[in-house]
Short mmCIF file of C-alpha atoms and ligand atoms in Angstrom, two decimals:
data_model
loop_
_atom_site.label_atom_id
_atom_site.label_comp_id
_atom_site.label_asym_id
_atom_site.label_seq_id
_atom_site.Cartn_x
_atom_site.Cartn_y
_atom_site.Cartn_z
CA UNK A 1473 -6.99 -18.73 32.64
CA UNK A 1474 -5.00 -17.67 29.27
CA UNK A 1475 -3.75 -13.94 30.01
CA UNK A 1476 -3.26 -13.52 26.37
CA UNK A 1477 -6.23 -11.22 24.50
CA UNK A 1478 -8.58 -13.98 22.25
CA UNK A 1479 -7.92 -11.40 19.52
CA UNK A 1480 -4.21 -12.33 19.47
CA UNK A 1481 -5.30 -15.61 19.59
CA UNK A 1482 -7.29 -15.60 17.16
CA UNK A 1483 -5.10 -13.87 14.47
CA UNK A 1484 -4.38 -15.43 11.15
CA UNK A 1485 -1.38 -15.43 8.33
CA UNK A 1486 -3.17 -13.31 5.43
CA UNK A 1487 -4.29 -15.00 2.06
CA UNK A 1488 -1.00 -13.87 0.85
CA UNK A 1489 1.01 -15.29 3.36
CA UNK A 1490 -0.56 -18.97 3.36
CA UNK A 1491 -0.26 -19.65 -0.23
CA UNK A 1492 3.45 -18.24 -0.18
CA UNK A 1493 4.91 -19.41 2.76
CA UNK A 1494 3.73 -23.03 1.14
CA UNK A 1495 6.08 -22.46 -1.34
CA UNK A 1496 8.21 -19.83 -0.89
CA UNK A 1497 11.81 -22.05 -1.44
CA UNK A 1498 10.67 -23.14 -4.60
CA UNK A 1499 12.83 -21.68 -7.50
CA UNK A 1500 10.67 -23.07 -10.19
CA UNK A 1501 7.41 -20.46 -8.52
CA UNK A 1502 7.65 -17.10 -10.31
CA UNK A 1503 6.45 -14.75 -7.30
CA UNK A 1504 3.34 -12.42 -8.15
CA UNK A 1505 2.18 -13.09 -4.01
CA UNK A 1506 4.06 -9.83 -2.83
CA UNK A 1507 3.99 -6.33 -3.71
CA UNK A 1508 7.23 -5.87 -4.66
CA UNK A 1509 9.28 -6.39 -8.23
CA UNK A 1510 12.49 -8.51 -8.82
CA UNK A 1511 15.08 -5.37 -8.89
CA UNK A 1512 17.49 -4.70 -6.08
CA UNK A 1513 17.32 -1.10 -4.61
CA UNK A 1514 19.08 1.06 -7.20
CA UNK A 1515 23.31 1.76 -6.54
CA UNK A 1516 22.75 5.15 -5.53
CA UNK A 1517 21.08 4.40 -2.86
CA UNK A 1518 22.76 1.27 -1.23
CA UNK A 1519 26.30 3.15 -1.34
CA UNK A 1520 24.30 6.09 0.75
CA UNK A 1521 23.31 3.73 3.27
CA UNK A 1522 26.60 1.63 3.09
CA UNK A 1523 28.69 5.29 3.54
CA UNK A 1524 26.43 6.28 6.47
CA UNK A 1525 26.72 2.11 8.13
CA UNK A 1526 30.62 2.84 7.69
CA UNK A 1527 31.14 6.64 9.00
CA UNK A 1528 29.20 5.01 12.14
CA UNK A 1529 25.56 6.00 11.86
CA UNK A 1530 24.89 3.25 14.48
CA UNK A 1531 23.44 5.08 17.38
CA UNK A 1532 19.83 5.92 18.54
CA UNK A 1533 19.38 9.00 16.59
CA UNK A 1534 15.55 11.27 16.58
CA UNK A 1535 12.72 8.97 16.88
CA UNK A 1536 11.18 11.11 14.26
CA UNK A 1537 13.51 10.51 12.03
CA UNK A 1538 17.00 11.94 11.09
CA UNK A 1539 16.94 15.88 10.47
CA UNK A 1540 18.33 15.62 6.91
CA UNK A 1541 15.90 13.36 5.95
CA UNK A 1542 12.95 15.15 7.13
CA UNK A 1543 14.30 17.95 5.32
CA UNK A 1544 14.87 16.07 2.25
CA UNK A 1545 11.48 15.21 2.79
CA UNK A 1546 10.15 18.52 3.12
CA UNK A 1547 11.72 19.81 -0.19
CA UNK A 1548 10.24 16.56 -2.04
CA UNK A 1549 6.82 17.48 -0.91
CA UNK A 1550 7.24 21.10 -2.27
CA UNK A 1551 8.64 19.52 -5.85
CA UNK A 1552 6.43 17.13 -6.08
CA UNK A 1553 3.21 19.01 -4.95
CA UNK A 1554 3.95 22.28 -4.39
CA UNK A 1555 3.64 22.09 -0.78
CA UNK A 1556 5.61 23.59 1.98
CA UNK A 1557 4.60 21.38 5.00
CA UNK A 1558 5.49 22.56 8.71
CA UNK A 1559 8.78 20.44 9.17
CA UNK A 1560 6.51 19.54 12.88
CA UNK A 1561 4.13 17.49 10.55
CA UNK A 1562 6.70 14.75 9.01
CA UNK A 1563 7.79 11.92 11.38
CA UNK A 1564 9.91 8.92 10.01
CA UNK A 1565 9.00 6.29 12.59
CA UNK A 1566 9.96 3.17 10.66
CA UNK A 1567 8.11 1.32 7.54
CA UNK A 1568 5.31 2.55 5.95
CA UNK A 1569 3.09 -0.31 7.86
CA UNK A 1570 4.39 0.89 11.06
CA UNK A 1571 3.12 3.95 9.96
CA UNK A 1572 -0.53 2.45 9.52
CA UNK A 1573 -0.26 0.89 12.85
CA UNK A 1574 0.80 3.92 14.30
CA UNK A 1575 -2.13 6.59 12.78
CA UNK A 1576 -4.61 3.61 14.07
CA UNK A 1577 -2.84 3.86 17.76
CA UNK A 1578 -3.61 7.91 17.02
CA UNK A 1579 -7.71 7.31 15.66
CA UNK A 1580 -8.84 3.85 16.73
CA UNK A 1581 -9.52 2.58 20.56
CA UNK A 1582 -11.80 -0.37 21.66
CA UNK A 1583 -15.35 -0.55 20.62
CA UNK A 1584 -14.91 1.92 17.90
CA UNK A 1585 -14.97 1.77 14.27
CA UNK A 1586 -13.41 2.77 11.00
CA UNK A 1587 -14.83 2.63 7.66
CA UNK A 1588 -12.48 0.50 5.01
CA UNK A 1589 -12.75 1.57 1.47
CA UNK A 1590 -12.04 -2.35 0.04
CA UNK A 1591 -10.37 -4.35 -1.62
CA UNK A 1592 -7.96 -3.19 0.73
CA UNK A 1593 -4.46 -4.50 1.47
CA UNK A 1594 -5.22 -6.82 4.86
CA UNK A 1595 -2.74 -5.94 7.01
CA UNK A 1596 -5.17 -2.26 7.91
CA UNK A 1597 -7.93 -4.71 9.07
CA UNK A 1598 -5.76 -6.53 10.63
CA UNK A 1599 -4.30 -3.95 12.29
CA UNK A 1600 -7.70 -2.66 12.96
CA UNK A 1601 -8.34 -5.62 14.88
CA UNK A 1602 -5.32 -5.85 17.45
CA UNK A 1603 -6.57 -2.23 18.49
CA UNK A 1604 -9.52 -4.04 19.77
CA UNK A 1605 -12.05 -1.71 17.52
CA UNK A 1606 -14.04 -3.07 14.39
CA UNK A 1607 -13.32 -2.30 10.52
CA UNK A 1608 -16.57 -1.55 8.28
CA UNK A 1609 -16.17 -2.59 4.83
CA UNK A 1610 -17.28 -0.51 1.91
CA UNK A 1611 -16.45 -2.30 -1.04
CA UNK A 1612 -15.60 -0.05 -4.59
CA UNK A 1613 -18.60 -0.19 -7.27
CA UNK A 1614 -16.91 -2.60 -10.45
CA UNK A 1615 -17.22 -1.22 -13.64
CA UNK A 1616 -18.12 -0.14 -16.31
CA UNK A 1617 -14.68 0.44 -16.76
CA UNK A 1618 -12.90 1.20 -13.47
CA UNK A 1619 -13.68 0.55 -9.83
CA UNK A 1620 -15.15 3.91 -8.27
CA UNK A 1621 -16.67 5.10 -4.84
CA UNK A 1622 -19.83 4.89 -4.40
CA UNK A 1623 -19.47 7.99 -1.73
CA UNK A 1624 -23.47 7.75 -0.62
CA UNK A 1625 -22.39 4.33 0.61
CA UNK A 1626 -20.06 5.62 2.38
CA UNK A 1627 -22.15 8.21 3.97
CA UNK A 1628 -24.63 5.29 5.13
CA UNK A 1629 -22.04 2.93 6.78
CA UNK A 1630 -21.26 5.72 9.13
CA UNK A 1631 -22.26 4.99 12.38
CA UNK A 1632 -21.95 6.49 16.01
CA UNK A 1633 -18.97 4.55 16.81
CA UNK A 1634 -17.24 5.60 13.06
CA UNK A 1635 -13.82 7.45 13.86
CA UNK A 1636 -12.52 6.82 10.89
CA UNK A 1637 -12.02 6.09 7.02
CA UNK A 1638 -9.27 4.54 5.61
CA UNK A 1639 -8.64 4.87 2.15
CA UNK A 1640 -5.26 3.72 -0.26
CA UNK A 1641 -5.09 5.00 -3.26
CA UNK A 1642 -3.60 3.93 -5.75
CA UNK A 1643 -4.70 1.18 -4.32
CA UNK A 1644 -3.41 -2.50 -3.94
CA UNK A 1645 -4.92 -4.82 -4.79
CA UNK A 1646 -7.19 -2.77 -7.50
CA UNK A 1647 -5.14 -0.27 -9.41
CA UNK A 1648 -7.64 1.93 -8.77
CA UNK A 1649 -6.96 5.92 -8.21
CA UNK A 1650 -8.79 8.21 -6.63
CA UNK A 1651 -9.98 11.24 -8.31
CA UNK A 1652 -10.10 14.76 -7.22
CA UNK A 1653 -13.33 14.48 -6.90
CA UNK A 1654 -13.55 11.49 -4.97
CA UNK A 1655 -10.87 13.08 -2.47
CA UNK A 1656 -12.90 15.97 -1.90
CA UNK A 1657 -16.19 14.01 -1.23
CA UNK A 1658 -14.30 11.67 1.33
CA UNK A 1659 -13.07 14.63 3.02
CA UNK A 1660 -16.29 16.70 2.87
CA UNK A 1661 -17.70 13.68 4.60
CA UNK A 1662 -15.02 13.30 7.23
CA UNK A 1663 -15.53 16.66 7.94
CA UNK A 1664 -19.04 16.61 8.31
CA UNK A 1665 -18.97 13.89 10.94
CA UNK A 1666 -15.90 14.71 12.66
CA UNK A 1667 -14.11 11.73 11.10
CA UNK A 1668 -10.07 11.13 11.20
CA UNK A 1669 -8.95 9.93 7.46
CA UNK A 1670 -6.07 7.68 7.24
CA UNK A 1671 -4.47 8.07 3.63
CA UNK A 1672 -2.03 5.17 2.36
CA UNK A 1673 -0.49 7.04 -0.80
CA UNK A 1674 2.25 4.35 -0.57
CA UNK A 1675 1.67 4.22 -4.09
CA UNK A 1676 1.79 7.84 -5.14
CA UNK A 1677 4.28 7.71 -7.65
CA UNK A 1678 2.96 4.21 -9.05
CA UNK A 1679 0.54 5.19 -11.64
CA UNK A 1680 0.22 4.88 -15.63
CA UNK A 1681 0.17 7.81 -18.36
CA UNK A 1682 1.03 10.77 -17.84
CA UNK A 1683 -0.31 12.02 -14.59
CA UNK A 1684 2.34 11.75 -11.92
CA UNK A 1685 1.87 11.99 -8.95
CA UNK A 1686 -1.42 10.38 -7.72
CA UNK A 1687 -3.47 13.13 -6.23
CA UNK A 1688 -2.60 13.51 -2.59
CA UNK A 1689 -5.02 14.45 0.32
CA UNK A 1690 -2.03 16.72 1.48
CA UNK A 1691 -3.41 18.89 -1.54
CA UNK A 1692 -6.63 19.24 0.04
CA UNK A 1693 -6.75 18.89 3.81
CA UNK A 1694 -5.66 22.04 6.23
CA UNK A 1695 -2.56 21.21 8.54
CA UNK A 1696 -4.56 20.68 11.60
CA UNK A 1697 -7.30 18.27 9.99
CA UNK A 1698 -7.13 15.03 11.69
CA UNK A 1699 -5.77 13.43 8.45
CA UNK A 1700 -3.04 11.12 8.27
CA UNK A 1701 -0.92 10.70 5.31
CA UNK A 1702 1.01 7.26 4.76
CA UNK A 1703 3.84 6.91 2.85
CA UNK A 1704 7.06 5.13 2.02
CA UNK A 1705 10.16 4.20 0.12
CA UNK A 1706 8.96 0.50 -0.71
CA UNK A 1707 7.01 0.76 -3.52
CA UNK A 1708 8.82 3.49 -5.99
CA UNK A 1709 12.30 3.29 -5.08
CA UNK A 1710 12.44 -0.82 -4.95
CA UNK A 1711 13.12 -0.80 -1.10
CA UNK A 1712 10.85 -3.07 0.54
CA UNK A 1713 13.45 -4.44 2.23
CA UNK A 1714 14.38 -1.40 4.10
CA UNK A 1715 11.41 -0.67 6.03
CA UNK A 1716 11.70 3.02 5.79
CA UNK A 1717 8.39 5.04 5.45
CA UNK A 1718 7.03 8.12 6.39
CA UNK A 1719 3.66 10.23 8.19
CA UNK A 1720 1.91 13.72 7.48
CA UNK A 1721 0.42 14.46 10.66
CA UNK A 1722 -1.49 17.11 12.03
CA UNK A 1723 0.87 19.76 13.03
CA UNK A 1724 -0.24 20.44 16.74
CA UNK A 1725 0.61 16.31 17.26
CA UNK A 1726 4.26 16.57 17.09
CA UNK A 1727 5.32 15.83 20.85
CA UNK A 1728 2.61 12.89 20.56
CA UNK A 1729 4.22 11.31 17.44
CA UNK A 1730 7.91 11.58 18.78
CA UNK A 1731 6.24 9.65 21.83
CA UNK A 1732 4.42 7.06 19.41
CA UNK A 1733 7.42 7.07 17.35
CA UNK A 1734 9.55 6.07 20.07
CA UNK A 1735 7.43 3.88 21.78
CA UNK A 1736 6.98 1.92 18.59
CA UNK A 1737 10.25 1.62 17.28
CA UNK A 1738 12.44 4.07 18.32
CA UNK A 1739 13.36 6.03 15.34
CA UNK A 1740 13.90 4.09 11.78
CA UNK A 1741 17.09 2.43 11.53
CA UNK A 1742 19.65 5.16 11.68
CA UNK A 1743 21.74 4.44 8.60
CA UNK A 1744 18.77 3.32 6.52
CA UNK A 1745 17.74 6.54 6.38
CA UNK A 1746 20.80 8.00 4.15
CA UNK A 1747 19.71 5.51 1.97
CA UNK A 1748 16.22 7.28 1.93
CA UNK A 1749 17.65 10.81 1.44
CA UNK A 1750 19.47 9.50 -1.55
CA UNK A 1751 16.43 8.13 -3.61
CA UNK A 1752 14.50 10.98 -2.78
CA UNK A 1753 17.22 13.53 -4.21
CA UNK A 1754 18.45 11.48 -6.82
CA UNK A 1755 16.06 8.92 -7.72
CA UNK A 1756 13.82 10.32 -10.33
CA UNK A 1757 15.06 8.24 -13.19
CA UNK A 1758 15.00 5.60 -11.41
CA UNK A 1759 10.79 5.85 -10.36
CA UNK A 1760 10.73 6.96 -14.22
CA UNK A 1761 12.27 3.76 -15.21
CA UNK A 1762 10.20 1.67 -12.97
CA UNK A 1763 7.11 3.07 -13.42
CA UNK A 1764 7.54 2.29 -17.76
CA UNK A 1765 8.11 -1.22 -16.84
CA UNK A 1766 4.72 -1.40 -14.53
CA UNK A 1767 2.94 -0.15 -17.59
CA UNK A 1768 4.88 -2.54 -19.73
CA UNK A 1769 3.58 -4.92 -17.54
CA UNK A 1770 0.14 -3.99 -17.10
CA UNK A 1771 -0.49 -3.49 -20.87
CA UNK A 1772 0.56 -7.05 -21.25
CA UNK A 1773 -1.23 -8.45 -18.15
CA UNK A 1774 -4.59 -6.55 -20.15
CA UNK A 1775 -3.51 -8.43 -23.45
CA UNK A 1776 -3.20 -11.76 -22.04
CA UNK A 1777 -5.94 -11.69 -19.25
CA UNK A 1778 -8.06 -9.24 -20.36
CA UNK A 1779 -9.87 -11.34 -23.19
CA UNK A 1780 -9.72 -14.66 -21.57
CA UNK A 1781 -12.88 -15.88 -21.36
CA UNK A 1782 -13.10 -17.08 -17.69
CA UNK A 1783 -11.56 -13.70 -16.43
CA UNK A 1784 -13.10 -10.40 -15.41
CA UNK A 1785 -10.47 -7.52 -15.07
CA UNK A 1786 -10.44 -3.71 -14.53
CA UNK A 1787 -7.61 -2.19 -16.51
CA UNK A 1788 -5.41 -0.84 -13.15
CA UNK A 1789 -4.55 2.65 -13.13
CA UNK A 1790 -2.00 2.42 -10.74
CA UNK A 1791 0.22 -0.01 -8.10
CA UNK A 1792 1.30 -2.96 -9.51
CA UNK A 1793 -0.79 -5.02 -9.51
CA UNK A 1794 -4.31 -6.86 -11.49
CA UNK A 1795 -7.78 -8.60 -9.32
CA UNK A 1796 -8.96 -10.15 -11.52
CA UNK A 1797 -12.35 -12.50 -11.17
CA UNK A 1798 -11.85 -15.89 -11.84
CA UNK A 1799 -15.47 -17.06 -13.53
CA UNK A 1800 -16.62 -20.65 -12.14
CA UNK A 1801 -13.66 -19.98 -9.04
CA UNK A 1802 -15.75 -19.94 -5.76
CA UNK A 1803 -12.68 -20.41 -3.79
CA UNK A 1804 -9.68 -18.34 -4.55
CA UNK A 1805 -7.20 -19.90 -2.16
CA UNK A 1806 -7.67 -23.40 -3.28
CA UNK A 1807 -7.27 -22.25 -6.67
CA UNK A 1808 -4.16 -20.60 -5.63
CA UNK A 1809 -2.67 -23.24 -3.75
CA UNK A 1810 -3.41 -25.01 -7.23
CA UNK A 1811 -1.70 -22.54 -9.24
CA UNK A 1812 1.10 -22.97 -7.00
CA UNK A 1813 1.83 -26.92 -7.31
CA UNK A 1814 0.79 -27.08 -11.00
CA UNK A 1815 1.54 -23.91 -12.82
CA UNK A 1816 4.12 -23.14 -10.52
CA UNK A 1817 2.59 -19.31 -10.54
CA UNK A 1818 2.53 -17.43 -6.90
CA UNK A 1819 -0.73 -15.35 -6.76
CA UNK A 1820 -2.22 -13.88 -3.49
CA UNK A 1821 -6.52 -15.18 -2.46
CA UNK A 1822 -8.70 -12.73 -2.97
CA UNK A 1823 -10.60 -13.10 0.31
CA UNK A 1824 -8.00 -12.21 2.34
CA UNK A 1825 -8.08 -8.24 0.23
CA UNK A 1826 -11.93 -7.95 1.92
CA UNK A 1827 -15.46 -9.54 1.73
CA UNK A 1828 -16.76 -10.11 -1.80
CA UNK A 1829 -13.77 -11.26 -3.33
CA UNK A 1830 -13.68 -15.01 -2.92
CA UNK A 1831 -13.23 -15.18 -6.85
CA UNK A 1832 -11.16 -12.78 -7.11
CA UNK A 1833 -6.88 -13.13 -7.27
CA UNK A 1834 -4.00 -11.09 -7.02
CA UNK A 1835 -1.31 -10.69 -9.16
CA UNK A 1836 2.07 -8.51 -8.49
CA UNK A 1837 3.04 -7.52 -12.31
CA UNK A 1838 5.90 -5.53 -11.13
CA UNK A 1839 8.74 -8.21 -12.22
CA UNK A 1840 10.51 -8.56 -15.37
CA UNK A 1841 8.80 -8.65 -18.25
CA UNK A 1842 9.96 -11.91 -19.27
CA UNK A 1843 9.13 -13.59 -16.56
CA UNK A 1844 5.64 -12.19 -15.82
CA UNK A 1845 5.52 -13.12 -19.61
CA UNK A 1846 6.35 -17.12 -18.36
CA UNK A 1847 3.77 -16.72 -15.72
CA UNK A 1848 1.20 -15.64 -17.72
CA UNK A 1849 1.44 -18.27 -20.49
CA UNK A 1850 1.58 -20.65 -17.51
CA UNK A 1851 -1.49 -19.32 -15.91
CA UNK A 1852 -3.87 -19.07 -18.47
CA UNK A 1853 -2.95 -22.54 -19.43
CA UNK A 1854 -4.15 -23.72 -16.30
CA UNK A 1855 -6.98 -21.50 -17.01
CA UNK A 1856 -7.85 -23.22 -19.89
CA UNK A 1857 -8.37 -26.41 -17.81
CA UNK A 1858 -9.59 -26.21 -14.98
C1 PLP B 1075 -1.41 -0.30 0.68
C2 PLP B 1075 -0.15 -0.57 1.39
N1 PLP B 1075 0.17 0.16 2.46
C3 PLP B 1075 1.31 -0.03 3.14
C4 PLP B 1075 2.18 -1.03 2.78
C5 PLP B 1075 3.41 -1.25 3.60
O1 PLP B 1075 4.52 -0.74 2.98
P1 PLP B 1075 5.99 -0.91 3.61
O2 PLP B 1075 6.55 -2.15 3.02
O3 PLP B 1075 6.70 0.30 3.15
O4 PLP B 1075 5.84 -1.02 5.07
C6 PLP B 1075 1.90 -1.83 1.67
C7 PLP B 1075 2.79 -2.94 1.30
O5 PLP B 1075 2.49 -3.76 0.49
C8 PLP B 1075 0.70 -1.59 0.96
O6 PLP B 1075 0.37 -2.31 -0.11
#
């Protein structure tokens, strides 16, 4: 008999993954699989790091992360938001998705089930899955305009086994961000049915005009509420590679999350975490910077896609990237795979972001203009002919 669970079995690369990893040595692809752009983590922040690697910051250190970073933490909460969070409610067990894997160990056991706002990023169902419970799509309302929740939906997909609802926002793949309003129905609801809420504001500081940053459930929810807020240095600070992220936890679950922290990963990676102090003290111009080039980006991904007659796209609010509908596309990944070999443009399937999106694709506008510029002359070309 196999020992090993049929759900591990079972599991499959993501509809990012398989189109990229087809391709991934090839120079001529410009990458839009990913979420992440084409800059290298700013200076600043490597010489932090590379001063902390050489002063010896080598040793197990707090699984919940390093003191002065949780406190660096703390004061960027009470800049940014005007919040002055219990230093008991910030753990810094790793990356961001460690962090999602970690508030589903907290919400999530076998047989139950969480409610997934979609198109959602797929690693959450995925992650949904190895816990052995079951995710319940509820897919955002297109249009006119933006994608929105549809809250009463919501409402009716919770069940007696719902724990849960996760919700990311802004979100990948969409661009959608939440509203106030939105946040306080979601919460009103978790409340009402003594639901946990998982929060990926991975994107917080990822948004276009002048609102900055996203609204955060941290605004809203009381410090014991079983709310989880996700976040991490990946997406504004260009440090995907660093696998450094952070969790707003209920305060009363701090011995449980140095336990989960440590159990998990045993603290981030001990000189990484200078790194992280550094672009959160010093790193505003940088997210500045970054965030005009997204909007560069998007307004050009609007002017070139937007019109095209077989595509269907809401203009993305936030995150970095477009989902747009392919009309007469029934199968996203083929179409991928074929952007791949003869546009030589990496996109990400659409299915693999939640059900309902077969024609739908993914595109990471986040790198330089001029190539994203290449890509898109590229792509609607092959647009144009297929
Ligand atoms: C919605 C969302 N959450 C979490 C993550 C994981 O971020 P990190 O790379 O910091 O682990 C990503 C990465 O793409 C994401 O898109």
């Amino acid at each position: 008999m196999n020992p090993v669970r049929s759900t591990i079995e079972a599991l499959e690369l993501s509809g990012i993954a398989k189109v990229a990893l087809e391709a991934l040595e090839d120079a001529d692809v410009v990458p839009l699989w990913f979420g992440e752009s084409d800059i290298v983590t700013p200076d600043f922040i490597r010489e932090a790091a590379k001063r902390a690697l050489d002063s010896g910051k080598t040793f197990y250190s707090y699984s919940r992360g390093h003191p002065p970073l949780r406190d660096a933490l703390r004061d960027y909460h009470r800049r940014i938001y005007g919040l002055d969070l219990h230093p008991d409610r910030i753990t810094v067990p790793g990356s961001t998705m460690l962090s999602v894997m970690i508030a589903g160990q907290c919400l999530l056991e076998a047989g139950s089930e969480i409610l997934l706002v979609s198109p959602f990023w797929p690693n959450i169902r995925t992650v949904v899955e190895i816990l052995g419970a079951r995710p319940v799509e509820v897919r955002l309302r297109e249009g006119p305009g933006r994608w929105w929740l549809d809250i009463e939906e919501l409402a009716a997909a919770i069940g007696p086994r719902t724990r849960a609802i996760y919700v990311n926002s802004p979100s990948n793949p969409t661009g959608w961000v939440m509203s106030r309003e939105e946040q306080r129905a979601v919460l009103d609801l978790c409340r009402r049915h003594g639901l946990g809420l998982i929060a990926d504001e991975v994107y917080h500081r990822n948004l276009f005009g002048n609102a900055d940053p996203a609204p955060s459930f941290l605004e809203l929810a009381g410090e014991e509420e079983p709310v989880f807020v996700l976040n991490g240095f990946s997406k504004a600070w260009a440090m995907t590679g660093w696998r450094l992220g952070w969790m707003i936890t209920p305060r009363h679950l701090a011995e449980p999350m140095a336990v989960l922290a440590e159990c998990n990963n045993t603290g981030a990676t001990a000189f990484a975490q200078y790194g992280g102090i550094a672009a959160l003290t010093g790193g505003e111009d940088f997210v500045r910077a970054f965030r005009a080039r997204c909007q560069r980006n998007r307004d050009l991904v609007m002017a070139r896609l937007g019109d095209h007659p077989r595509v269907e796209l809401l203009r993305p609010e936030g995150a970095f990237y477009a989902f747009p509908r392919i009309r007469g596309i029934t199968d996203g990944l083929a179409f991928c795979r074929r952007a791949v070999r003869e546009a030589k443009v990496g996109l990400a399937a659409g299915y693999t972001f939640g059900r309902g999106n077969d024609s739908h694709i993914r595109l990471c506008f986040a790198i330089a203009t001029e190539r994203l510029e290449a890509a898109l002359d590229r792509l609607t070309a092959l647009l144009d002919r297929v």
